[in-house]
XYZ file of C-alpha atoms in Angstrom:
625
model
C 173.783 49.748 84.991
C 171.411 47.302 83.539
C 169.366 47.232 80.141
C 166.265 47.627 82.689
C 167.415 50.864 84.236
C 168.804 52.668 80.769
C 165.841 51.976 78.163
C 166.330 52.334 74.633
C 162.307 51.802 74.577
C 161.886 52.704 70.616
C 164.207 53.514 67.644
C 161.809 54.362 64.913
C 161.620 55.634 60.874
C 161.180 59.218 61.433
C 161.931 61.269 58.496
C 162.751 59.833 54.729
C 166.155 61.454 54.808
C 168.610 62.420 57.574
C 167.069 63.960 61.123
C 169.072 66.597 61.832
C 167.402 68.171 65.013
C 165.224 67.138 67.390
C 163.293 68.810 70.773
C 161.674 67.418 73.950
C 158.537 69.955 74.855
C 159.470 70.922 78.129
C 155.573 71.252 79.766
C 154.531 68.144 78.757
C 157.655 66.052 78.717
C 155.950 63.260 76.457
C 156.259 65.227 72.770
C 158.856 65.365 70.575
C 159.550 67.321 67.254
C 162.092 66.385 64.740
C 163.379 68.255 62.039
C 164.818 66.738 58.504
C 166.916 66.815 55.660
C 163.578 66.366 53.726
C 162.384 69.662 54.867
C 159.729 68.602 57.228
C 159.009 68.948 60.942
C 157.221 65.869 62.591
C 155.469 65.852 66.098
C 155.393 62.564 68.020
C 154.385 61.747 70.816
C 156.863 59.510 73.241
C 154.438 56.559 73.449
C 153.319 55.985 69.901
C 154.376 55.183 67.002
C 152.906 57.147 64.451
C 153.375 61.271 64.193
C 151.017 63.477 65.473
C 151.451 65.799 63.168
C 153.752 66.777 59.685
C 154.491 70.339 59.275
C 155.249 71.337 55.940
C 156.303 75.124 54.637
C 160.310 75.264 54.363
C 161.843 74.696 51.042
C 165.441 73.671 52.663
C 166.624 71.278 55.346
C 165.152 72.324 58.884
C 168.032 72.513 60.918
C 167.079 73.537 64.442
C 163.645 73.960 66.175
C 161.747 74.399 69.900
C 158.560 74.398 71.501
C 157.241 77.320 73.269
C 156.690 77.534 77.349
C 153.060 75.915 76.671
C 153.901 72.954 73.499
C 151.608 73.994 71.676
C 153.550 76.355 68.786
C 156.814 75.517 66.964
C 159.588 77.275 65.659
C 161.782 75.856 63.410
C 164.562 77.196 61.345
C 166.239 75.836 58.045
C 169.526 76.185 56.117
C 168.301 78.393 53.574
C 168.096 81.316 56.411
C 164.293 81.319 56.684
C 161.911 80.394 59.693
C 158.630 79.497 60.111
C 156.135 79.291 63.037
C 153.011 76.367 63.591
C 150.394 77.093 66.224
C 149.147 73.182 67.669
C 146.485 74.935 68.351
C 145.207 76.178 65.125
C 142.806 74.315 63.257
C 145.092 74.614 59.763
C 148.176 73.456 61.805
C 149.691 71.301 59.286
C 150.706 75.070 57.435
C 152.992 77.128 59.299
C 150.588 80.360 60.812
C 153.612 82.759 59.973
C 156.930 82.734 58.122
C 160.006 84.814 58.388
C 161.434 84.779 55.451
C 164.292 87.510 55.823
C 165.553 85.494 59.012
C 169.094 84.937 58.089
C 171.644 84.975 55.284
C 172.418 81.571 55.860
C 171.855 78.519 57.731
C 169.727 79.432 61.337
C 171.837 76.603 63.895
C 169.579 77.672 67.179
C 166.306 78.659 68.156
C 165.127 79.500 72.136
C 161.882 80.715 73.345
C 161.180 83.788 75.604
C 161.296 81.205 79.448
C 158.214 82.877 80.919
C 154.808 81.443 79.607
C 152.625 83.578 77.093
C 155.339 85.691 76.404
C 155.713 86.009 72.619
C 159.657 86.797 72.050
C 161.958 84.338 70.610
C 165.261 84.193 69.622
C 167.636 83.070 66.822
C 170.988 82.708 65.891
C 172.993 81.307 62.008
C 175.609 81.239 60.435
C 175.912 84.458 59.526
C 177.204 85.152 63.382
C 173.496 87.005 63.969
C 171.533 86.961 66.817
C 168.075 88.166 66.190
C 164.786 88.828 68.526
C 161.691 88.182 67.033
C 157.853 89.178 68.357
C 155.206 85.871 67.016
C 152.725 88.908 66.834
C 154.342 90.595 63.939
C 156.731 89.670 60.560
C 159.855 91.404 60.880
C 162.702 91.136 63.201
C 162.679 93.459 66.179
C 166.412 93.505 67.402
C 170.073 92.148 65.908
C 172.990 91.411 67.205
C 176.055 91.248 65.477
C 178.830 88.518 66.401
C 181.865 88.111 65.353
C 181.891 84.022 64.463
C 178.719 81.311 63.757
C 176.510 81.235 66.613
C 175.841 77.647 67.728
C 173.528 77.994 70.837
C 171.493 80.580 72.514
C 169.098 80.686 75.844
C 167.636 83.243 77.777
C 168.256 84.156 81.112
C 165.181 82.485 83.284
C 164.229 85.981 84.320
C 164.293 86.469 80.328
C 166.598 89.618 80.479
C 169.494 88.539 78.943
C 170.550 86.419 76.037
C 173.053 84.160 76.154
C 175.027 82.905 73.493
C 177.805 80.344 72.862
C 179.987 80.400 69.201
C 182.260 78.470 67.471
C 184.886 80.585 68.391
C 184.186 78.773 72.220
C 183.344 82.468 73.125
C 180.213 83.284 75.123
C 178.090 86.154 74.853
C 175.997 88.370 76.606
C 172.880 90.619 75.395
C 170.324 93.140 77.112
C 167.050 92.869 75.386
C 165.673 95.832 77.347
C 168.847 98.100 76.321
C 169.332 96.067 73.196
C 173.031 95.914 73.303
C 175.878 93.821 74.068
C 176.725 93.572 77.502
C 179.950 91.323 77.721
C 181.718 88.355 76.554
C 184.329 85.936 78.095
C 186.286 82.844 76.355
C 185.089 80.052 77.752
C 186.292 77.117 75.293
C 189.160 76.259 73.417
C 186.417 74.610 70.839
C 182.319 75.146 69.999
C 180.040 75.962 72.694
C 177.351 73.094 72.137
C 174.834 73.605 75.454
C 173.919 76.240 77.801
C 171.809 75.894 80.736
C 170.948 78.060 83.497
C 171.167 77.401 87.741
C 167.641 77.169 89.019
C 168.153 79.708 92.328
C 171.640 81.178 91.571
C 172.920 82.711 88.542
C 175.457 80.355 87.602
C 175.369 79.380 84.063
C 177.026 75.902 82.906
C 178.230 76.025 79.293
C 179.329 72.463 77.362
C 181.767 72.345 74.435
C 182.935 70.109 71.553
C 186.614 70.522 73.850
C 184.427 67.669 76.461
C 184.983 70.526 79.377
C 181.791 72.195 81.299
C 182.319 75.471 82.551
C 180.296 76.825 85.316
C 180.324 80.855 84.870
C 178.645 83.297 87.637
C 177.156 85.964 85.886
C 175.848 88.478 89.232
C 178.724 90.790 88.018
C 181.183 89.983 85.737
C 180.934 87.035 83.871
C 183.977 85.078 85.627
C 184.827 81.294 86.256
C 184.007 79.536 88.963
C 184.814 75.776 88.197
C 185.411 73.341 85.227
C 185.341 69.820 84.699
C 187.985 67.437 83.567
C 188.233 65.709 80.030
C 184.806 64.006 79.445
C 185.144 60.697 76.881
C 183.359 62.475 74.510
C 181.582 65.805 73.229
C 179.422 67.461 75.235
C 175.712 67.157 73.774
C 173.249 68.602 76.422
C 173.214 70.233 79.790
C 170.512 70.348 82.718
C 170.619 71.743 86.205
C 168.007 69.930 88.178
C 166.887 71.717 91.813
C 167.772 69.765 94.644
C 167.878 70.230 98.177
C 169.005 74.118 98.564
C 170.584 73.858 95.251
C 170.977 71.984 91.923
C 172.793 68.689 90.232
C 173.926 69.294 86.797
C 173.398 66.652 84.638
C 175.709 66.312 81.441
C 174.729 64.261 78.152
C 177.564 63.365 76.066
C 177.752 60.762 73.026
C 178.864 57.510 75.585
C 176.450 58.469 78.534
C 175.305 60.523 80.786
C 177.775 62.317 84.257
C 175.850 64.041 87.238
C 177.707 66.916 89.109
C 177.159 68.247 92.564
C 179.662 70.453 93.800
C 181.387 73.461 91.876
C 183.494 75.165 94.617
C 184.931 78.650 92.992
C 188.741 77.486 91.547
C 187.784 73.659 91.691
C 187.298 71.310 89.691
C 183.683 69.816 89.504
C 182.687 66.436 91.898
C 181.094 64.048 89.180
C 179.198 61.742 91.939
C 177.874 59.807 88.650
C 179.057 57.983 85.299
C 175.986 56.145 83.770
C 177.104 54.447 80.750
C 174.368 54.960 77.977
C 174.813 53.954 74.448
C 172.937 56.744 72.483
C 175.099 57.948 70.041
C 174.351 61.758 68.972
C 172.109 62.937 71.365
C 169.762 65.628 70.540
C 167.619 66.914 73.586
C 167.597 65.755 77.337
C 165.044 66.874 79.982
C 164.596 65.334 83.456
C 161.067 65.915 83.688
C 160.018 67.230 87.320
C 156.494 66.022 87.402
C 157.291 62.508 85.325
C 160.284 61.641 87.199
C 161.925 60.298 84.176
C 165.000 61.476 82.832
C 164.329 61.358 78.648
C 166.416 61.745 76.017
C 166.394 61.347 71.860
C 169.100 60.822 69.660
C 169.093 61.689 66.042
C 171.419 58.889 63.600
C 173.613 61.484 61.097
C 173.061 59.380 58.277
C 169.443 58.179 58.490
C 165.870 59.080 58.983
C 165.958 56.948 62.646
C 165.318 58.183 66.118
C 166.233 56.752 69.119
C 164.192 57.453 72.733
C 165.924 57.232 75.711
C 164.359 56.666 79.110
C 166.829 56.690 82.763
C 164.088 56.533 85.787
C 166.123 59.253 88.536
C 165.818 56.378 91.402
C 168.772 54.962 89.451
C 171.058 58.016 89.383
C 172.504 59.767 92.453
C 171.844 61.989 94.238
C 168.194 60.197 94.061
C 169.509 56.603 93.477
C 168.121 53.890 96.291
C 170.880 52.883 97.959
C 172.172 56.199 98.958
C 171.453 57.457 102.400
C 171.254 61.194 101.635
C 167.549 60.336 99.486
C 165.290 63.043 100.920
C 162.440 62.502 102.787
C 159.687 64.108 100.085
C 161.576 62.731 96.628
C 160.420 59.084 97.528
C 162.152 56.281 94.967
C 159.069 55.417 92.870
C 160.095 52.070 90.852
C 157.423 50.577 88.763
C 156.623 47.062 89.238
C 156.470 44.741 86.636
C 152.840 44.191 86.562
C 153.110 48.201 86.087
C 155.602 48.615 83.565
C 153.295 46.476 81.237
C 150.254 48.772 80.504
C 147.981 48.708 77.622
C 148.063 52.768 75.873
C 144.965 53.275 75.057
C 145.740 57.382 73.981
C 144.410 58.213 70.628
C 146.480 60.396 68.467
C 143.053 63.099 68.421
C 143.057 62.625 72.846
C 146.918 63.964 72.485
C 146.115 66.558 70.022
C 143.142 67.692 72.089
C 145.238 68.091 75.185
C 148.052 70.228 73.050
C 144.673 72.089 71.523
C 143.300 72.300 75.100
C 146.399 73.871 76.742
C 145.561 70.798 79.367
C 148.268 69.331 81.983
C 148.845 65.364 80.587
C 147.989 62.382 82.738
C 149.663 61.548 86.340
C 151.279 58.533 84.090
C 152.402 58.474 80.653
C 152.580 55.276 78.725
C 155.991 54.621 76.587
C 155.806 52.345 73.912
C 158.962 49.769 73.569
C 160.670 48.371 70.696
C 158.980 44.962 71.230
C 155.467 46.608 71.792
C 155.877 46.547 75.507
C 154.481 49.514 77.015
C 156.299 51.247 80.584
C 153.913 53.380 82.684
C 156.205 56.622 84.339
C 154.570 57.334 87.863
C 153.780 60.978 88.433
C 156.416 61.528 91.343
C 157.768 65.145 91.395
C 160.957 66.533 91.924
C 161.200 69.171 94.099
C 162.369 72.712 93.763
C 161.443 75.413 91.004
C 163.489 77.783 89.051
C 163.163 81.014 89.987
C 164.730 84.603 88.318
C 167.874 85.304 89.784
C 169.465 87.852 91.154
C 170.922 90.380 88.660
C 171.682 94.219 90.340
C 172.883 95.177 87.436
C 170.900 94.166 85.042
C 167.778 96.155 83.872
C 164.128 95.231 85.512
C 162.701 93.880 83.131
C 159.626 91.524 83.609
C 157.390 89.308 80.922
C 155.585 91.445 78.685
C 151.648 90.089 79.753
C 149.357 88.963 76.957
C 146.212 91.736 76.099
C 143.956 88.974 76.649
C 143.301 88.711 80.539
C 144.640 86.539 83.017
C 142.976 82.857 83.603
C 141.679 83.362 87.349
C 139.584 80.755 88.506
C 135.684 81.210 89.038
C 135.331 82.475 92.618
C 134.493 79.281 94.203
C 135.537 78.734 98.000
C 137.536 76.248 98.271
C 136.557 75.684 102.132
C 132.882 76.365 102.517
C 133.249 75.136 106.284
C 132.889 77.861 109.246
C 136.004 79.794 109.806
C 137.831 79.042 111.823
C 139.973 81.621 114.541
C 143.517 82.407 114.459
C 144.520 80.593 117.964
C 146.426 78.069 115.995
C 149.535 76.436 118.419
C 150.734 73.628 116.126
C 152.083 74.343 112.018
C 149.219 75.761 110.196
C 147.572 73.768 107.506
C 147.961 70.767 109.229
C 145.608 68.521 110.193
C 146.878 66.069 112.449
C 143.224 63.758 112.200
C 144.700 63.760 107.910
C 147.651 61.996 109.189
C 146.325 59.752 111.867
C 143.495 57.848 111.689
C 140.680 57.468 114.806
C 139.868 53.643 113.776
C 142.670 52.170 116.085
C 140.311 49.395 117.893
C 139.251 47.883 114.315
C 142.628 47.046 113.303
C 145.491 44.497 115.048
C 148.660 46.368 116.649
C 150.830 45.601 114.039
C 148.682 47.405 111.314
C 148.407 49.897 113.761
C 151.846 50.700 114.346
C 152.550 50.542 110.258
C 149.600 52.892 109.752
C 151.476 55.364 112.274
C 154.903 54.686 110.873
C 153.583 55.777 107.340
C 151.204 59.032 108.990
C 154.554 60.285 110.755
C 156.925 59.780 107.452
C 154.014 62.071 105.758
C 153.813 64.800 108.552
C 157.479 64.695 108.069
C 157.569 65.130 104.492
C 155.177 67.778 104.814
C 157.227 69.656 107.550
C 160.737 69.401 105.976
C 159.679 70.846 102.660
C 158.164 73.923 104.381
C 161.537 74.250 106.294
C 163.670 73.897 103.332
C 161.112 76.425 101.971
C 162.133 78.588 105.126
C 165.830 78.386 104.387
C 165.287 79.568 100.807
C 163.726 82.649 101.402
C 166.069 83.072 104.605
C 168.783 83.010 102.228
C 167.396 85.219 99.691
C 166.226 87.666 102.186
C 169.177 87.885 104.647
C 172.231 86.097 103.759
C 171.338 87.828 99.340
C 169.770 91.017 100.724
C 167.514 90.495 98.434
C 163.731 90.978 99.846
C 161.869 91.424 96.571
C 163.515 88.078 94.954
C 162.322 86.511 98.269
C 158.740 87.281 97.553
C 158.505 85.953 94.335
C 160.193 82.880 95.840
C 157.206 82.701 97.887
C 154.877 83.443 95.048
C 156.145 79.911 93.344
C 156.087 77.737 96.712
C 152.408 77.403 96.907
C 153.131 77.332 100.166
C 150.313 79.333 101.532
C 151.257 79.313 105.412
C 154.844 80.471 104.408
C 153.568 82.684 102.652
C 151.140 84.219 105.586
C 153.860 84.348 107.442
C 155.920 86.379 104.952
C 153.166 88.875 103.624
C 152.513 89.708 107.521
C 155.503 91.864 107.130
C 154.199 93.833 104.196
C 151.889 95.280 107.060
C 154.588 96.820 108.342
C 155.102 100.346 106.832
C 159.049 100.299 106.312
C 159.115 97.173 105.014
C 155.692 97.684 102.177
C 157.335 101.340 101.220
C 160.656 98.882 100.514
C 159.797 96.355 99.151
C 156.390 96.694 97.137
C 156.522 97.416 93.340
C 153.625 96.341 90.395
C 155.719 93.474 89.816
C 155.374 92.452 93.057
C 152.100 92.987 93.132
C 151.539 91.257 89.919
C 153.386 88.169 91.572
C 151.326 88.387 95.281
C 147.372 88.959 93.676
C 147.294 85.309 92.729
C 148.124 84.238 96.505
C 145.551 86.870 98.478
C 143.276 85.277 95.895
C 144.062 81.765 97.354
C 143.783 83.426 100.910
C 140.166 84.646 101.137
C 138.588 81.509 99.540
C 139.906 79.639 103.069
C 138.456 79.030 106.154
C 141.378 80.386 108.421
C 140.965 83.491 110.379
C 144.491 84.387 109.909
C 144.572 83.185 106.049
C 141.690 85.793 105.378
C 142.430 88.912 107.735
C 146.170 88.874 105.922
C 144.927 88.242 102.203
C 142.196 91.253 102.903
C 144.800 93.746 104.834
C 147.534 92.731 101.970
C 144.878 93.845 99.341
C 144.434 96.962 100.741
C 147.780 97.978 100.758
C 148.435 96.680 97.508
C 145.143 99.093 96.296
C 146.334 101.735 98.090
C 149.517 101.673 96.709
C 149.163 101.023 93.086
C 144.993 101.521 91.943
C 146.482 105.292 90.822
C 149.015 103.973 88.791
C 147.209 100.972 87.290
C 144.178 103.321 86.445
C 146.389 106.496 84.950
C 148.188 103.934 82.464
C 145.318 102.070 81.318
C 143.593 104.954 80.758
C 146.978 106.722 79.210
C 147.357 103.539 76.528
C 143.645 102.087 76.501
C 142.531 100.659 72.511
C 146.400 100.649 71.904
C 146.600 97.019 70.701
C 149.739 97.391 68.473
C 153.337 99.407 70.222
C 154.783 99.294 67.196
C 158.606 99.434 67.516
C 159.536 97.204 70.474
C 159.700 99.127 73.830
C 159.662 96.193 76.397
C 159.456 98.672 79.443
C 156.222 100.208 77.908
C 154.867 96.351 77.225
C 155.543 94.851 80.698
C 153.815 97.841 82.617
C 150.468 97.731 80.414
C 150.420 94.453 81.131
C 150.821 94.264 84.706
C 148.025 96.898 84.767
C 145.898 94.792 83.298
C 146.961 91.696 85.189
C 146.359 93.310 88.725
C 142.794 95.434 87.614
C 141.869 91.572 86.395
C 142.881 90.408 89.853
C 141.357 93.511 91.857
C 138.224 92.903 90.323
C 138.277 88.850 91.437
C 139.182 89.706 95.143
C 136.104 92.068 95.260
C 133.739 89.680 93.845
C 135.133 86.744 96.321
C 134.195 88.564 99.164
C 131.092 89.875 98.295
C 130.457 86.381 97.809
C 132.107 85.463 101.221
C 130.003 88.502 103.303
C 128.375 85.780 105.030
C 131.042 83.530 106.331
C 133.054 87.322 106.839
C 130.136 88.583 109.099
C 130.671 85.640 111.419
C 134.123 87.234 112.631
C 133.371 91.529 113.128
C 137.424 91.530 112.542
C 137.159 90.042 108.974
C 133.482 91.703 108.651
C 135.117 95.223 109.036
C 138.326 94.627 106.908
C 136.179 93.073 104.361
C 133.593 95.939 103.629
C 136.671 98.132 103.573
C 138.478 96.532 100.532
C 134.787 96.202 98.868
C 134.534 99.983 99.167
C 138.166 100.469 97.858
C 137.816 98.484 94.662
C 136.298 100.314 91.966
């Protein structure tokens, strides 16, 4: 590859003394944090050159650190043992908002936040072969583990069940929060385990080491192998599986570039279908961003204050490189031009801290400032797929424990104040061929004609192959898995509302509500009925309303008989996660409940235009107290 498709866009002065950790906020994808030798944490943002901000508070060198699920609070840990916490969005943010000082008895070496937004756990591990759970809400630890050599990385599960961690011993572990106790362990390396990253729709996890092997592990059972890699040039520095297609690519960072694998067939050894030679030394952090579509990385020098940034567009790795065939239809190549790549950034460092404050989404494009001032725009193309919890029999249910505060629903506006319309549909639903095709074929010459239908067919394409790869997903969950609750929350995270009209049509069955319906599912299908009843399809509407019913039915006892049980209890004390989650999915779904009444007393008129949807709706308005 070129210098134009591998972009060392900025090395910069970052700390006064050595950096020794640094972390790419995973919402955003355009802020960084480093940690120091000099005892300081630094935010930056990608595209400019000063720091946002520069947290002060430990007394020792900070030696690892993260972002939570929403960027905006940091935890960062330092050699002395302690740790300390900044909320972004506090207005004294420059002073860490809480501090653990009895954190460890020596140095902490990895820090990972609870996966599921507003969730307030996060884990440790140190030197002194601990693993420890921690609650932002209060000062003292709430679980340890005990290991048996120094603990050099940790995740959660993406359900956020487990803990997984990797030693220097090349052993890796596995925790239960909910039963807090070890589970098992398996030897995985000959050396240090130095990454750990999770399958997005299986649970496979891929584990890199200081031997330069990857290990893919399934953990549905047992923990046992099911493929390895050969001898990569170097150490392994960072791991990411990406979704794609039905599946995943795993990319692999190591010290000379960066490998892509594809296939890991149980007792093979791994395809690596790329080698992308990349000159960034010790690299830190690595994170294909899915609604960027820019693969960045930052690299950290061991004997300076200098940090490098690292920008690969995916259009020049495979699977998604150009000249490959196998492309897919709705992950379109998006290059930049020139006259794109050279944008003015006209971002203030009080707009970036705003959006952090604001808990915003950033811009479609993000501006990256290069070493000779040169700025590259990053087009907002998204890769497709989303990680979903996988399937664990026998592991404990255990769901995100939901903030007090209640759920963000948005003000019940319609979102189609047109007529209804009836449920005779006989083509795919939600699409409108006049959106694809336009009327104004005498105005324009043939060949502009024929482009302009070339282009309207590629998009009705696009749109139709990702619902039927969203098909195929839930088919395989739900059939070829057995697994018919996993498929719903599949569905949940699709925001594909006429899959899912099509799937909650079976919770009117009887059987199938009595087997598959639980609060968590309910917690998971609210949010879509919500989205149902503010449309203008027959079909749409008569399902969210009939789904809501059942879902009352079912669960307005229990929801009521808990809140009332545990109502001014702001505070559980010790930490009983089972206790937690249900609360809080009580007062998720009562939230919810409450918003589907007042959308369709809102609705009665465009209801009483249909005496189906007129009947079902007064019903549900009656049911909801």
């Amino acid at each position: 590859m070129n210098g134009k498709s591998n972009l060392n866009i900025r090395n910069f002065f970052a700390h006064k003394k050595e950096v020794i950790c640094a972390k790419i906020g995973r919402k955003s994808g355009q802020i960084i944090a480093t940690g120091g030798e000099d005892a300081i944490v630094k935010v930056w943002l990608v595209a400019n050159e000063e720091a946002l901000l520069t947290l002060s508070g430990h007394k020792s060198p900070v030696t690892c650190l993260t972002f939570n699920q929403g960027d905006d609070i940091i935890v960062a840990g330092s050699e002395q043992g302690s740790i300390r916490l900044w909320d972004l969005n506090s207005q004294q943010n420059t002073n860490p908002q809480r501090t653990y000082q009895i954190g460890h008895r020596a140095n902490v070496t990895c820090i990972d936040f609870h996966p599921l937004d507003k969730y307030t756990y996060f884990a440790s591990g140190g030197l002194d072969t601990n693993i420890k759970l921690w609650d932002t809400r209060v000062k003292d630890c709430i679980q340890t583990y005990k290991g048996s050599q120094t603990i050099q990385t940790l995740k959660f599960t993406p359900d956020g069940k487990w803990i997984v961690s990797g030693g220097e011993d090349g052993l890796l572990r596995v925790y239960d929060i909910a039963a807090g106790k070890f589970l098992s362990s398996l030897q995985a390396h000959k050396s240090v385990v130095s990454a750990i990253d999770f399958h997005p729709s299986e649970f496979l996890v891929a584990t890199g080491s200081m031997d330069k092997t990857i290990q893919v592990l399934d953990l549905s059972y047992k923990m046992k192998f099911v493929s390895r890699t050969d001898l990569a040039p170097t150490n392994i520095k960072a791991l990411q599986f990406v979704p794609y297609n039905d599946g995943a690519v795993l990319l692999s960072a190591n010290e000379g570039g960066l490998r892509v694998y594809n296939e890991w067939d149980a007792n093979e050894t791994m395809r690596c279908i790329d080698n992308i030679d990349v000159k960034w030394g010790n690299v830190a952090d690595m994170n294909l961003h899915q609604g960027l579509n820019q693969l960045i990385a930052v690299s950290t020098n061991s004997t300076t204050g200098y940090v490098g940034i690292w920008v690969i567009p995916p259009e020049n790795i495979k699977p998604w490189r150009v000249e490959d065939k196998y492309v897919r239809n709705d992950f379109p190549p998006m290059t930049p031009t020139t006259d794109e790549i050279f944008h003015v950034n006209e971002s203030s460092t009080e707009d970036v801290l705003n959006e952090i404050k604001n808990n915003r989404k950033t811009a479609s494009s993000s501006t990256t400032t290069t070493i000779t001032g040169a700025v590259i725009t990053v087009n907002n193309t998204k890769i497709t797929g989303e990680r979903r919890s996988p399937n664990t029999n026998n592991a404990m249910q255990l769901s995100p424990t939901l903030p007090q505060q209640q759920p963000h629903t948005p003000p019940p506006q319609f979102l189609n104040n047109e007529n209804i319309i009836a449920s005779n549909r006989k083509e795919p639903a939600n699409i409108n061929i006049d959106d694809f095709v336009k009327n104004d074929y005498l105005q324009i010459s043939d060949n502009d004609l024929m482009e302009q239908m070339l282009k309207s067919n590629q998009k009705m394409s696009s749109v139709l192959l990702n619902r039927y790869n969203n098909i195929k997903i839930v088919k395989k969950i739900w059939i070829d898995q057995g697994d018919s609750k996993e498929a719903i929350k599949a569905v949940a995270k699709m925001k594909d509302l006429p899959l899912a009209v099509d799937v909650l049509s079976l919770l009117l069955r009887p059987e199938q509500a009595k087997k598959i319906l639980t609060l968590e599912i309910c917690v998971q299908i609210l949010p879509i009925i919500i989205e149902l009843i503010q449309e203008k399809y027959e079909e749409y509407i008569s399902t969210g309303l009939k789904v809501s019913s059942i879902l009352y039915s079912s669960f307005s006892k229990i929801i009521d008989e808990t809140l009332n049980q545990f109502n001014g209890i702001g505070n559980f004390g010790a930490l009983d996660l089972n206790l937690e989650e249900r609360v809080g999915k009580c007062r998720i779904c009562k939230k919810y409940f409450s918003d589907i009444k007042q959308i369709i007393i809102q609705r009665s008129t465009d209801f009483s235009q249909v005496s189906d949807l007129a009947i079902i709706s007064r019903r549900v308005v009656n049911m909801i107290k």
